[in-house]
Each structure stands twice: as C-alpha cells, then as structure tokens.
XYZ file of C-alpha atoms in Angstrom:
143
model
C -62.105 50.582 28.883
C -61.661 53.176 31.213
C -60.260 50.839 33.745
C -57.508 49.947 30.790
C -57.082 53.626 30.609
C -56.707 54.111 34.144
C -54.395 51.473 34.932
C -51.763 52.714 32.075
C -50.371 55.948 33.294
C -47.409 57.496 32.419
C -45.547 55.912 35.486
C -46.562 52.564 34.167
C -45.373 53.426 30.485
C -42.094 54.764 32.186
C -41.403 52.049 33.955
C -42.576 49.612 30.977
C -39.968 51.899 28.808
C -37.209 51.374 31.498
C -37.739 47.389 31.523
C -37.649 47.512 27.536
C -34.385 49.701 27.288
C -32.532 47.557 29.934
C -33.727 44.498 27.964
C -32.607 45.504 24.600
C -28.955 46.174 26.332
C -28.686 43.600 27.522
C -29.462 41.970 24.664
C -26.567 43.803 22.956
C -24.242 43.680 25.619
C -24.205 40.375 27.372
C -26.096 38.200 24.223
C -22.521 37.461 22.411
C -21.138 36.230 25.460
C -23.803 33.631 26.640
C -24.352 32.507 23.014
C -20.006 31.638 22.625
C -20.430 30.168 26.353
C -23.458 27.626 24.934
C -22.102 27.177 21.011
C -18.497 27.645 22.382
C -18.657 24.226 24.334
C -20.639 22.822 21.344
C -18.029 23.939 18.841
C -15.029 22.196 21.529
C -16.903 19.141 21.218
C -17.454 19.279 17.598
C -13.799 19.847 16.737
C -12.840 17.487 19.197
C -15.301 14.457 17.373
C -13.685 16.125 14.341
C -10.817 15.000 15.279
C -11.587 11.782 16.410
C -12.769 10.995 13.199
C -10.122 12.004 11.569
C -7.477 10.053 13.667
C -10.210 7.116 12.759
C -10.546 7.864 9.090
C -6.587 7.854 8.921
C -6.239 4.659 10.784
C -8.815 3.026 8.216
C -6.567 4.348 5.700
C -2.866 3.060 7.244
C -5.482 -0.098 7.606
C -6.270 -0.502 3.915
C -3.031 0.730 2.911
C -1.419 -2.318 5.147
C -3.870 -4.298 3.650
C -2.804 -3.654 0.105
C 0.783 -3.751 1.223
C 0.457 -7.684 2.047
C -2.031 -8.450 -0.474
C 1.037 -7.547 -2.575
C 3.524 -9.038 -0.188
C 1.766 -11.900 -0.865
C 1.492 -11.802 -4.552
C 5.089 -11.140 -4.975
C 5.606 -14.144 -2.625
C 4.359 -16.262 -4.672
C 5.415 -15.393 -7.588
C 9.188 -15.719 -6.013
C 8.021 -19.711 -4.861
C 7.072 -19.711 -8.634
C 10.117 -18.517 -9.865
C 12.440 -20.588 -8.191
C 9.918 -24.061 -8.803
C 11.073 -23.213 -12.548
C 14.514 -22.101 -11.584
C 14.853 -25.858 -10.368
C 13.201 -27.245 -13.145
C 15.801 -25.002 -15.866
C 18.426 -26.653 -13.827
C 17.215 -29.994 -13.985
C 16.749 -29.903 -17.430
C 19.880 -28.090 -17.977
C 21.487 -30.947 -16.481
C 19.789 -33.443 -18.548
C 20.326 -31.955 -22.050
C 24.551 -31.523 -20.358
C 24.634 -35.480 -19.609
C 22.432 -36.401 -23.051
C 25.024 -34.062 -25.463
C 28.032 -35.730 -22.897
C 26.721 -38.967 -24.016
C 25.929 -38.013 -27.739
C 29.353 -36.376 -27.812
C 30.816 -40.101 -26.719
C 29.066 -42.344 -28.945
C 30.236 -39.656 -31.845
C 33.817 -39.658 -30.720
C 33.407 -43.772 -30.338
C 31.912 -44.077 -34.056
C 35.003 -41.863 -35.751
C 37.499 -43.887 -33.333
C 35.702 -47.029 -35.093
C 35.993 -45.494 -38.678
C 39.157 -44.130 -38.581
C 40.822 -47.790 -37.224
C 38.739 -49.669 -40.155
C 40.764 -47.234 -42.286
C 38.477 -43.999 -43.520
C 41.645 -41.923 -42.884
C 41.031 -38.141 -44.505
C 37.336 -36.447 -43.146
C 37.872 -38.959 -40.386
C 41.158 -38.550 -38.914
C 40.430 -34.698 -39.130
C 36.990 -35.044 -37.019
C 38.645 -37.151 -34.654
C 41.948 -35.051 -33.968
C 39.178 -32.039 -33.337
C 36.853 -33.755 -31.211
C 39.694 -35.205 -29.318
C 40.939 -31.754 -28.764
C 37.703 -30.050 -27.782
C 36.809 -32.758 -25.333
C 40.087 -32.488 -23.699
C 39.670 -29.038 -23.537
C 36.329 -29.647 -21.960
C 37.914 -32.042 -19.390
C 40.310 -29.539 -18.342
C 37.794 -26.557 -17.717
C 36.911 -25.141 -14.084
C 33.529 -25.743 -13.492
C-alpha cells in the first residue's frame, strides 16, 4: 500500500486533475460539433431516402390513379359500344314498325277505297277524304 501511496503525489493528482478538466471541455466545447458532423451526414441521407420515397410513393399513386383512370376509360367505352349496338337496333326497329304502319295505313286506305265504290257512302266517304288528306300530307313532308 505504501507503494500506492507513494506513487500518487500531488503532482500526479495535478496532472490527473489537468487531463480531467481539459477532457470535460472538450467535451462541452467540441462534442456538438463532431456529433452534427456524424448524425449531420446521417440526417442528409435520411432526408434524402425521404425523399426518394416520397417521389416513389407519389409515382405509385399517379400509377394507381392512371390505373383507375382507364379502368374507367374502359368501362365507359364499353358502355358507349353498348349504347350505340341498341342505338342501331332502335333504328332498325324504328324502321320496321315505319314500313309495317306504311303498309297497314295502305291496306286501310285500299279497304275504304273498296267500300266507298261498293256504295257505303257516309262514315266511309268521310274516312277516306281524311286519310287521303293525311297521307298526302305525309307524302309531301321533308324528311
């Protein structure tokens, strides 16, 4: 023990004191700057794969957003092939009821013609004088 004793003198506790106090300033002096040199990079690089995700989280967005676009696009598409499939087939049977009524509309005209020339003169001549008229006026129209 008394070699212990002998080897700690004041000197040695001085100096040990000196070491210690230069330590603990520069601790507090120079410690802020090294730890925003090491974290400072880290935080550059975390912002910038911040970023990156971000431009790659809003490109998977515009993606599904496109993606929903022409799902719809295609939907509406459709429907517009289906609409004018019926379209034609409202004209087609437009057409066909047009030429059936032209031809009911001639057999009626043809069976008054026949009644009123065997003679049934009053309901007869009257029907025949107005359908005469209205498909003459129908002849006549702009189409």
């Amino acid at each position: 023990m008394d070699k212990i004793a002998d080897l700690v003198t004041s000197e040695a506790i001085l100096q040990w004191l000196i070491i210690f106090l230069l330590l603990a300033y520069f601790i507090y002096k120079e410690y802020p700057e090294f730890k925003r040199r090491i974290t400072g990079g880290t935080k550059k690089e975390i912002e910038e794969e911040s970023r990156e995700r971000g431009v790659e989280l809003r490109l998977t967005k515009v993606e599904e957003r496109l993606a929903d676009v022409e799902g719809k696009l295609k939907k509406d598409y459709i429907s517009l092939e289906e609409l004018l499939r019926e379209e034609q087939e409202d004209k087609r049977i437009m057409q066909a009821s047009l030429e059936e009524r032209e031809i009911t509309m001639r057999a009626l005209l043809a069976i008054i013609d026949g009644l009123h020339q065997i003679g049934a003169n009053s309901p007869t001549t009257v029907a025949h004088e107005e359908l005469t008229a209205y498909l003459s006026k129908q002849a006549h129209k702009v189409k």
